[in-house]
XYZ file of C-alpha atoms in Angstrom:
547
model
C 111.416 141.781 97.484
C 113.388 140.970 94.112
C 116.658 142.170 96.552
C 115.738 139.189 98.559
C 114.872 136.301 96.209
C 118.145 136.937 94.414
C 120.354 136.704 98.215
C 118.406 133.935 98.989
C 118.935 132.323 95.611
C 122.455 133.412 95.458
C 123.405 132.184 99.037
C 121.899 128.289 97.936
C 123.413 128.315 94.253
C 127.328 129.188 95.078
C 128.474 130.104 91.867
C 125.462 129.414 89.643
C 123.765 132.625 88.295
C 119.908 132.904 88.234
C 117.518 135.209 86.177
C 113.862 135.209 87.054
C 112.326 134.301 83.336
C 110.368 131.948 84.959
C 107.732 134.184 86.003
C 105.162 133.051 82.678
C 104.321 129.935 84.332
C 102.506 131.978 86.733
C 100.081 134.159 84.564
C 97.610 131.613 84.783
C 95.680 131.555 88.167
C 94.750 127.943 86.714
C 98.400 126.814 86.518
C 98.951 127.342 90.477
C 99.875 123.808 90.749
C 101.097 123.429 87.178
C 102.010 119.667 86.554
C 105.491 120.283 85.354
C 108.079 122.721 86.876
C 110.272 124.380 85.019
C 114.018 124.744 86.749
C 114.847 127.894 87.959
C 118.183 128.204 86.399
C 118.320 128.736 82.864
C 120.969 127.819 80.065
C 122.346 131.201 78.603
C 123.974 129.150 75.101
C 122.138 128.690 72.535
C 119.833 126.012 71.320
C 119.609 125.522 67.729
C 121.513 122.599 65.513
C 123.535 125.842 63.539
C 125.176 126.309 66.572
C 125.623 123.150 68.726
C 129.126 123.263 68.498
C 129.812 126.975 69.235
C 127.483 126.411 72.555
C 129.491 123.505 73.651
C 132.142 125.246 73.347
C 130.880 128.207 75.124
C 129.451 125.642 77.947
C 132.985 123.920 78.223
C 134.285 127.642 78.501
C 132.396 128.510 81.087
C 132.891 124.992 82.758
C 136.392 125.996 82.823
C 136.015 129.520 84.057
C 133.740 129.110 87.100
C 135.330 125.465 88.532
C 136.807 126.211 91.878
C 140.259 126.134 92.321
C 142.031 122.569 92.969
C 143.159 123.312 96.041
C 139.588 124.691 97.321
C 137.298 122.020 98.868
C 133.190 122.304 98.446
C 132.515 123.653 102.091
C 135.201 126.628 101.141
C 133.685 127.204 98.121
C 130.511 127.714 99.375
C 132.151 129.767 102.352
C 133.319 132.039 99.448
C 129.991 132.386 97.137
C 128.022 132.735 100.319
C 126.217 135.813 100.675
C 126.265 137.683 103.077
C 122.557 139.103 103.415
C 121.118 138.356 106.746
C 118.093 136.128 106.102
C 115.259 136.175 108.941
C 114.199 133.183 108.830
C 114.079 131.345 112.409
C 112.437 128.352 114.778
C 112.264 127.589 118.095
C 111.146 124.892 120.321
C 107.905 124.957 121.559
C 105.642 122.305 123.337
C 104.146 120.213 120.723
C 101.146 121.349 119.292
C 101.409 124.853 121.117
C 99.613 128.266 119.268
C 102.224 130.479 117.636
C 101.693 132.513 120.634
C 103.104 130.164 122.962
C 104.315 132.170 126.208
C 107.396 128.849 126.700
C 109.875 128.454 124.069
C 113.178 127.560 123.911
C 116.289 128.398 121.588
C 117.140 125.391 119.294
C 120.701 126.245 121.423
C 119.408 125.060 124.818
C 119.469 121.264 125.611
C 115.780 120.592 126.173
C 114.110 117.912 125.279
C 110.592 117.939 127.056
C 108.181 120.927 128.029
C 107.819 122.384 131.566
C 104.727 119.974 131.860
C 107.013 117.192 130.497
C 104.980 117.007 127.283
C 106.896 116.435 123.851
C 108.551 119.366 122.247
C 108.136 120.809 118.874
C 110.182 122.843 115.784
C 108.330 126.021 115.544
C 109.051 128.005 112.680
C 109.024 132.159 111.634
C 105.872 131.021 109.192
C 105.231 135.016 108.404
C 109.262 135.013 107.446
C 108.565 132.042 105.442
C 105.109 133.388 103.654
C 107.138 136.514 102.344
C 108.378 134.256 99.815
C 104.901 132.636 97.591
C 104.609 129.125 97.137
C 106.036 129.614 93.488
C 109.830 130.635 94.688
C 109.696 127.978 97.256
C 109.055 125.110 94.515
C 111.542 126.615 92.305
C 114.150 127.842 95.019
C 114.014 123.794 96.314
C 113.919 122.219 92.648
C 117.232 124.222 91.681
C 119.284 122.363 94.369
C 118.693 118.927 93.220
C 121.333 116.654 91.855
C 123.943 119.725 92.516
C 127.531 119.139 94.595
C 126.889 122.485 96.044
C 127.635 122.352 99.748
C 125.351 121.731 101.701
C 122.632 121.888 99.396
C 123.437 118.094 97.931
C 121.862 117.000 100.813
C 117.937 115.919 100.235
C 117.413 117.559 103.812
C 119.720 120.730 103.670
C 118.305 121.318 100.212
C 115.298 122.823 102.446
C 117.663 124.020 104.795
C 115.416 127.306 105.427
C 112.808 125.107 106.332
C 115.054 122.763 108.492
C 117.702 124.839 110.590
C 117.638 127.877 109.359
C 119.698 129.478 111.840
C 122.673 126.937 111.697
C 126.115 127.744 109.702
C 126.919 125.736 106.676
C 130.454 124.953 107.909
C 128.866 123.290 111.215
C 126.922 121.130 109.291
C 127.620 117.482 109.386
C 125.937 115.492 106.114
C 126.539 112.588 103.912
C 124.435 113.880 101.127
C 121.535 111.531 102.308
C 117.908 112.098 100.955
C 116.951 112.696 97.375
C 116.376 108.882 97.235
C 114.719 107.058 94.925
C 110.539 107.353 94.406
C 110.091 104.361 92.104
C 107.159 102.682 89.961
C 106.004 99.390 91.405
C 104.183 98.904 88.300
C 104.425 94.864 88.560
C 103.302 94.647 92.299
C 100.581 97.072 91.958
C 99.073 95.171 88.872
C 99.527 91.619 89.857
C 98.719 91.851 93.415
C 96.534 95.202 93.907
C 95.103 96.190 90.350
C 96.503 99.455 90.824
C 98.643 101.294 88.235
C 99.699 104.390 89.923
C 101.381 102.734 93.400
C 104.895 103.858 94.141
C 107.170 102.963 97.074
C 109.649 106.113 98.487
C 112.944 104.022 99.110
C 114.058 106.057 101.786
C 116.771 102.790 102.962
C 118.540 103.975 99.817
C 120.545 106.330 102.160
C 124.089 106.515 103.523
C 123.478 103.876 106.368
C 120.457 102.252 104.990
C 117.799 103.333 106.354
C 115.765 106.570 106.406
C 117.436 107.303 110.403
C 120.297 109.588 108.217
C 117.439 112.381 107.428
C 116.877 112.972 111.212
C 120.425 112.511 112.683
C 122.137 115.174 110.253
C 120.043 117.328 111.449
C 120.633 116.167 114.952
C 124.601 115.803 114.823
C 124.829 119.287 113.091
C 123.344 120.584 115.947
C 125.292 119.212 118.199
C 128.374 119.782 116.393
C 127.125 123.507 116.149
C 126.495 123.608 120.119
C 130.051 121.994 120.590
C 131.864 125.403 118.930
C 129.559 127.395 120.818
C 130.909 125.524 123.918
C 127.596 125.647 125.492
C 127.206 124.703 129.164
C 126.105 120.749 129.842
C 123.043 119.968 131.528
C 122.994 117.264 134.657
C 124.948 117.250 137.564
C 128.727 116.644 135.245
C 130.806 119.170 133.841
C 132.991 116.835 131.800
C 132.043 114.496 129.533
C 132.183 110.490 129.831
C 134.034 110.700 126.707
C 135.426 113.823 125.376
C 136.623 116.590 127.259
C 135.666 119.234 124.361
C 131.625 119.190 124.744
C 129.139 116.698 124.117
C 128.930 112.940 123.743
C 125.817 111.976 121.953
C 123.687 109.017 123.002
C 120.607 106.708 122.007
C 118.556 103.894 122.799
C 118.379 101.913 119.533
C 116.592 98.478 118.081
C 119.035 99.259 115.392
C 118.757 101.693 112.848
C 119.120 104.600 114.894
C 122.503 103.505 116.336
C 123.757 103.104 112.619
C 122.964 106.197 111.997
C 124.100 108.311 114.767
C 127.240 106.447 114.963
C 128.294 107.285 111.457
C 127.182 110.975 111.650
C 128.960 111.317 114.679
C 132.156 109.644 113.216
C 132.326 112.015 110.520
C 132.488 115.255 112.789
C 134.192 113.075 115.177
C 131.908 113.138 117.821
C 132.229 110.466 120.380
C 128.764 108.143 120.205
C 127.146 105.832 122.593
C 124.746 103.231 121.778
C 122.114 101.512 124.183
C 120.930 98.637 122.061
C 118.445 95.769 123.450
C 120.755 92.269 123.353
C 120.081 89.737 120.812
C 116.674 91.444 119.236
C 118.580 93.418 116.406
C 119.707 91.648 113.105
C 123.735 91.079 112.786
C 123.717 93.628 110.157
C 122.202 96.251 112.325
C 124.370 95.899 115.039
C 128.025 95.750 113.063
C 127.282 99.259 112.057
C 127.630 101.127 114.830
C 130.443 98.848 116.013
C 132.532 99.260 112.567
C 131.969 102.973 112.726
C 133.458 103.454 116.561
C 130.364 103.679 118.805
C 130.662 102.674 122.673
C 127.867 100.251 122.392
C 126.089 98.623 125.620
C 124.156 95.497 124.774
C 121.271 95.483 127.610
C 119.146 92.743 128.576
C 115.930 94.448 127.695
C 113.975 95.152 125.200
C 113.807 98.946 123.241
C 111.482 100.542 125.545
C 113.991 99.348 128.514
C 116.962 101.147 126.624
C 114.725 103.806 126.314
C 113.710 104.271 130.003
C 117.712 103.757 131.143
C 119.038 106.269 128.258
C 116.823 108.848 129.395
C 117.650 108.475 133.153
C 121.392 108.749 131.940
C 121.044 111.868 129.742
C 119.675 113.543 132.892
C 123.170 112.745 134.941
C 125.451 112.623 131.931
C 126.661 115.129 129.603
C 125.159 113.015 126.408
C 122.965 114.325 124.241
C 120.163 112.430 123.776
C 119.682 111.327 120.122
C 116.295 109.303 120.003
C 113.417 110.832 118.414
C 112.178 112.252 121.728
C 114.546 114.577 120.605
C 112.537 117.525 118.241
C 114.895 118.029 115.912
C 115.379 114.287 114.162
C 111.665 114.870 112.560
C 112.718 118.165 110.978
C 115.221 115.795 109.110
C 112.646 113.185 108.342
C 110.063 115.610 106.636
C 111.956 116.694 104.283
C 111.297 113.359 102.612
C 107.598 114.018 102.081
C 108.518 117.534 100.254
C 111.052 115.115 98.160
C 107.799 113.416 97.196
C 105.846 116.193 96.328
C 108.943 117.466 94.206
C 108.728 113.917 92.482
C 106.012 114.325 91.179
C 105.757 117.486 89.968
C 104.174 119.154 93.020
C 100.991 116.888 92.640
C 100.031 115.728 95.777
C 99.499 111.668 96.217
C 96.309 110.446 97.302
C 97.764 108.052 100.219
C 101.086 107.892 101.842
C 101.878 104.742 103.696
C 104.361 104.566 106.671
C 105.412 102.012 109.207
C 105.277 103.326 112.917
C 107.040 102.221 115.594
C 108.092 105.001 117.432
C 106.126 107.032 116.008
C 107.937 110.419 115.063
C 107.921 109.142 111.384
C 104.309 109.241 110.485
C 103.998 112.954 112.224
C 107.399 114.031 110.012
C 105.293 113.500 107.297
C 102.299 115.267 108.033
C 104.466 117.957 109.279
C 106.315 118.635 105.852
C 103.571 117.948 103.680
C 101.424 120.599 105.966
C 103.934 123.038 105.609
C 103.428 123.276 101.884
C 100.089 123.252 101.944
C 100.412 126.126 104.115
C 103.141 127.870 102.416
C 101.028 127.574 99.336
C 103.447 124.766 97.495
C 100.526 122.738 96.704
C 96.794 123.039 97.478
C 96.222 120.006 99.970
C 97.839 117.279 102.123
C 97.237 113.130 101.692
C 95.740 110.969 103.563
C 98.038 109.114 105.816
C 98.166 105.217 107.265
C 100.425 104.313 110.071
C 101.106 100.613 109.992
C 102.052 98.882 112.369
C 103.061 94.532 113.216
C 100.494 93.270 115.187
C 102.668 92.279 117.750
C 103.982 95.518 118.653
C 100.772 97.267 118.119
C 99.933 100.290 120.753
C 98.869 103.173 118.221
C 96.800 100.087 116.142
C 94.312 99.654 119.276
C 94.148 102.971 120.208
C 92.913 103.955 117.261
C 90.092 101.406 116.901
C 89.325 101.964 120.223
C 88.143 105.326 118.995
C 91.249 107.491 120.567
C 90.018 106.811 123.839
C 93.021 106.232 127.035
C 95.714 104.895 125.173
C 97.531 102.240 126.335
C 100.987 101.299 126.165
C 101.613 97.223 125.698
C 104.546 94.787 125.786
C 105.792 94.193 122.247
C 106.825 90.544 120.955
C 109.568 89.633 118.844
C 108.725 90.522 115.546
C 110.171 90.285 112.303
C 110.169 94.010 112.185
C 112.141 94.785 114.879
C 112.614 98.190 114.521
C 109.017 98.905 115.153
C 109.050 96.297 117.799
C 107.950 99.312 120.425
C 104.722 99.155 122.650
C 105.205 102.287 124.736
C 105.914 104.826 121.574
C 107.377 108.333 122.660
C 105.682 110.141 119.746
C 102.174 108.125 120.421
C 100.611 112.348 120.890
C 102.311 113.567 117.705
C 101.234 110.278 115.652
C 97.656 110.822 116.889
C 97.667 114.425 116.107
C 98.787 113.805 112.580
C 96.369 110.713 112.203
C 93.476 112.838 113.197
C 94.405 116.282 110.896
C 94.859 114.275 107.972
C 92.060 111.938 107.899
C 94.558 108.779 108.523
C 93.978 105.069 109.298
C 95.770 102.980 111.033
C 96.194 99.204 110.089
C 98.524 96.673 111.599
C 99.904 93.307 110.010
C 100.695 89.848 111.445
C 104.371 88.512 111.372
C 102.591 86.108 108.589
C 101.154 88.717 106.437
C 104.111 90.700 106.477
C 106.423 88.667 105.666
C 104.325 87.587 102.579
C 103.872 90.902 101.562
C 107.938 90.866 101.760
C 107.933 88.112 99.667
C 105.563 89.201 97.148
C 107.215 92.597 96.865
C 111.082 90.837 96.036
C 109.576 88.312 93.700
C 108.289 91.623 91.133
C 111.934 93.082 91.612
C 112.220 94.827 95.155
C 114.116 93.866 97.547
C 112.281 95.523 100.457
C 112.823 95.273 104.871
C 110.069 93.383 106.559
C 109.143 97.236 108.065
C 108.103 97.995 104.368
C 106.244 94.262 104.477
C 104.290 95.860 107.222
C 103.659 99.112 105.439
C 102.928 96.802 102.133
C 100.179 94.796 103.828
C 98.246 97.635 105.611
C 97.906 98.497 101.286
C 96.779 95.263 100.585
C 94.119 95.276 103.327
C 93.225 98.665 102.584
C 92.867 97.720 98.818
C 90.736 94.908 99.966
C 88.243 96.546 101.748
C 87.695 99.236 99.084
C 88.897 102.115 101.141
C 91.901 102.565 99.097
C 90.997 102.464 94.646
C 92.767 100.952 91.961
C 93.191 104.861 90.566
C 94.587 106.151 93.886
C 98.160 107.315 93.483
C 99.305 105.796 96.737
C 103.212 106.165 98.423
C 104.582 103.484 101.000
C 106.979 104.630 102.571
C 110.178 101.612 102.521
C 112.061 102.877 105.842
C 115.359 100.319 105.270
C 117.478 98.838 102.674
C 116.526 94.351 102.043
C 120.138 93.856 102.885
C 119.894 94.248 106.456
C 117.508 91.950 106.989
C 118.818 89.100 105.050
C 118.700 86.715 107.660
C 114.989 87.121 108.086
C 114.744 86.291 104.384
C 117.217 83.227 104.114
C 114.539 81.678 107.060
C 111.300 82.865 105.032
C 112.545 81.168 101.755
C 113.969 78.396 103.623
C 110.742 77.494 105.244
C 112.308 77.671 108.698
C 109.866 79.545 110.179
C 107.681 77.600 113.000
C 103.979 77.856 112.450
C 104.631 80.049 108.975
C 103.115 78.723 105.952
C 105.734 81.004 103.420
C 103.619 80.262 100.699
C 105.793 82.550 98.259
C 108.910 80.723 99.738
C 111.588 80.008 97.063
C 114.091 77.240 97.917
C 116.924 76.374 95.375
C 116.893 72.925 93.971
C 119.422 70.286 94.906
C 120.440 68.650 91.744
C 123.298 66.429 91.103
C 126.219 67.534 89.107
C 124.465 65.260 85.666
C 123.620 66.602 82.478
C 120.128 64.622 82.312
C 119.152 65.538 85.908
C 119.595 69.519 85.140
C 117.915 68.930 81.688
C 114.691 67.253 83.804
C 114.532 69.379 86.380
C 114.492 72.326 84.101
C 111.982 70.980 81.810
C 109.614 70.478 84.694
C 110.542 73.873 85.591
C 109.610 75.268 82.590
C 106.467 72.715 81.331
C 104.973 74.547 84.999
C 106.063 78.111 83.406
C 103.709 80.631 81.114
C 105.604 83.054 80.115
């Protein structure tokens, strides 16, 4: 077994060396989830003030002897550190929530993207590989990666690349670094407007596109640009691509983020993109991304679960891979963001996790990573979950308080938060399943209530998407009704970056918004260019002020 930790270690580290004098914080059967981790790489130079300036010499020296050459790139390094034990770790696709027995599974090779029943397919993986390894290396093997240039493990998602693709070669593995984002104290929100001092929001639009899309479609695009080197057979009736002779083109229905996403990933491995998007019902923002980065983009008079229906139809003629999260291997991206929040803090597990659902793969990547460290023994339970969703796109909201009885798809309305403006989602069976395993609620929000949760959440420093408005005011409701406490250490999940949604803002604060109240609204004040009228109007400004 120590033969194996120290490949495995030595394979994710490149050139870093690792000793195992971290095995003390596991004497204590009481310390199993210990609060504080220490890293598993240790500093060989000493640490006392006598000789601080011998060790930074001695660091500097070894700075100096282990930096790759200048003419060597990341990806080569890594190429030349790499070990070459053969791990056996593996994963499959199954049908979705199929035993580990299941008699149909596929190779993460084949281009499948529904079971022979036409159910929803699933990332099965070697959990009996996995357990060889206790929940003790996995928390330390994961923590050594962050903040590290090492390639690929710089990633937030390939940093748990055994847990991800395991199979895949680093050198066919398309990333931008995305994950590892920010997990941040909402101290002023949560005491001003909830009475709750341990509320955080996971600021997953801090990401290479702006939005939270990037941790599935790495994952996604590497695939693909794996399967292109393979030059695997197309499925449908073509043999050539509509775009690029070589392989695969790679396409998506998208109300906005997804496109972004997909079309930068597949610009990077050059891989050509197309882009179903519904006309006029993304933000300006939204849609110059995929443009800007080289997409083929079809604006279609529909709505996303139109672009949906079409993209599917064309995937089965057309050599394009299809990219939406139909497609398994996006959530294997997206859970690695709920082990980045366990790692956050310490390997203590939140109380409540908070995520906006449109679609719905999001809220079951999150179960699914947090369940497998529960079961791979990185911590000792899983949190509750919420799925909120706007009230006018609200399918998985009234099947839920109708019990879980026939569920029902609807027609969405324009809402604010248009990417979750979905009423027939394509993960409504893996959202359910999640909801149900994890003792989860689902709450919904009107386009009112969200965007004064918006409000309220920029005026104590965010700068948050009206999806995370949604997610904000399921909270507030939640908090309202007593199900959630003031002590509960409670994650929402913010799913995009503010800035592409600016336009919703500028109408908010502008009061422009028929039948909307925006009682947080905050107008600038036309004064004229006079020193008396700027004096007055601040005075009254700050006479109304307690500071």
């Amino acid at each position: 077994m120590a033969t194996s930790y120290s490949s495995l270690f030595h394979s994710s580290l490149a050139s870093t060396s690792l000793t195992h004098k971290h095995k003390h914080l596991h004497c204590n059967p009481k310390l199993a989830f210990p609060r504080r981790r220490y890293p598993a790489v240790v500093s060989c130079s000493a640490s006392s003030d006598h000789h601080s300036s011998s060790s930074t010499a001695a660091a500097a020296a070894a700075a100096t002897k282990f930096r790759r050459p200048s003419d060597e790139n990341i990806r080569e390094e890594a190429r030349r550190h790499r070990s070459s034990a053969n791990t056996t770790f593996s994963a499959k696709y199954v049908p979705f929530n199929a035993g580990p027995d299941s008699p149909e599974w596929y190779s993460l090779d084949e281009i499948v993207y529904r079971s022979r029943s036409g159910g929803l397919l699933d990332v099965q993986h070697d959990m009996e590989a996995l357990k060889k390894f206790d929940g003790a290396y996995w928390r330390d093997l994961f923590d050594s990666r962050v903040g590290k240039t090492t390639w690929p493990y710089g990633s937030g998602v390939w940093s748990k690349k055994e847990w991800v693709l395991p199979e895949i070669d680093p050198d066919d593995i398309v990333s931008a670094f995305e994950g590892n984002s920010n997990l941040f104290w909402a101290e002023r929100f949560g005491k001003e407007f909830l009475g709750m001092s341990d509320l955080w929001v996971k600021h997953c639009g801090i990401s290479h596109t702006g939005s939270f899309k990037d941790l599935g479609m790495t994952v996604l695009v590497s695939q693909v640009n794996r399967l292109r080197k393979m030059k695997r057979p197309v499925v449908g009736v073509g043999c050539a691509s509509t775009a690029d002779s070589r392989g695969y083109s790679v396409g998506c229905a998208s109300t906005g983020d997804t496109s972004a996403a997909l079309s930068a990933y597949c610009a990077s491995a050059g891989i050509p993109s197309i882009v179903f998007l519904p006309a006029n019902k993304i933000s300006i923002a939204q849609l110059v991304q995929p443009i800007a980065n080289g997409a083929f983009v079809l604006s279609i008079d529909t709505d996303f679960d139109g672009c949906m229906k079409l993209i599917r139809e064309v995937t089965a003629e057309l050599p394009i891979y299809l990219a939406n999260s139909l497609n398994s291997l996006r959530l294997e991206g997206q859970k690695t963001a709920a082990i980045e929040i366990l790692q956050q803090f310490d390997w203590e597990v939140p109380d409540w996790v908070i995520v906006p659902g449109g679609n719905l793969g999001n809220i079951y990547a999150f179960y699914k990573g947090f369940k497998m460290c529960e079961e791979l023994g990185l911590v000792d339970r899983i949190p509750r979950l919420v799925c909120a969703q706007a009230a006018n796109a609200n399918p998985l909201y009234l099947h839920y308080k109708s019990g879980w009885k026939d569920f029902k798809p609807v027609r969405a309305n324009t809402t604010f938060a248009s990417a979750i403006q979905i009423g027939d989602p394509v993960s409504i069976d893996r959202a359910v399943y999640a909801l149900q395993n994890s003792n989860g609620i689902v709450e919904e929000a009107t386009e009112e209530e969200l965007m004064d949760a918006m409000a309220q959440a920029d005026s104590t420093g965010m700068f948050i998407c009206p999806h995370t408005g949604v997610a904000l005011t399921a909270l507030i409701k939640l908090r309202q009704s007593g199900v959630i406490g003031p002590m509960d250490r409670t994650v929402v999940v913010s799913t995009a970056h503010g800035l592409k949604f600016t336009q919703s803002k500028v109408d908010y604060h502008s009061k422009a918004i028929l039948d909307m109240a925006c009682r947080f609204a905050n107008p600038p004040v036309e004064v004229k260019a006079d020193f008396g009228a700027v004096m007055d109007t601040l005075k009254t400004y700050l006479g109304n002020k307690s500071f």
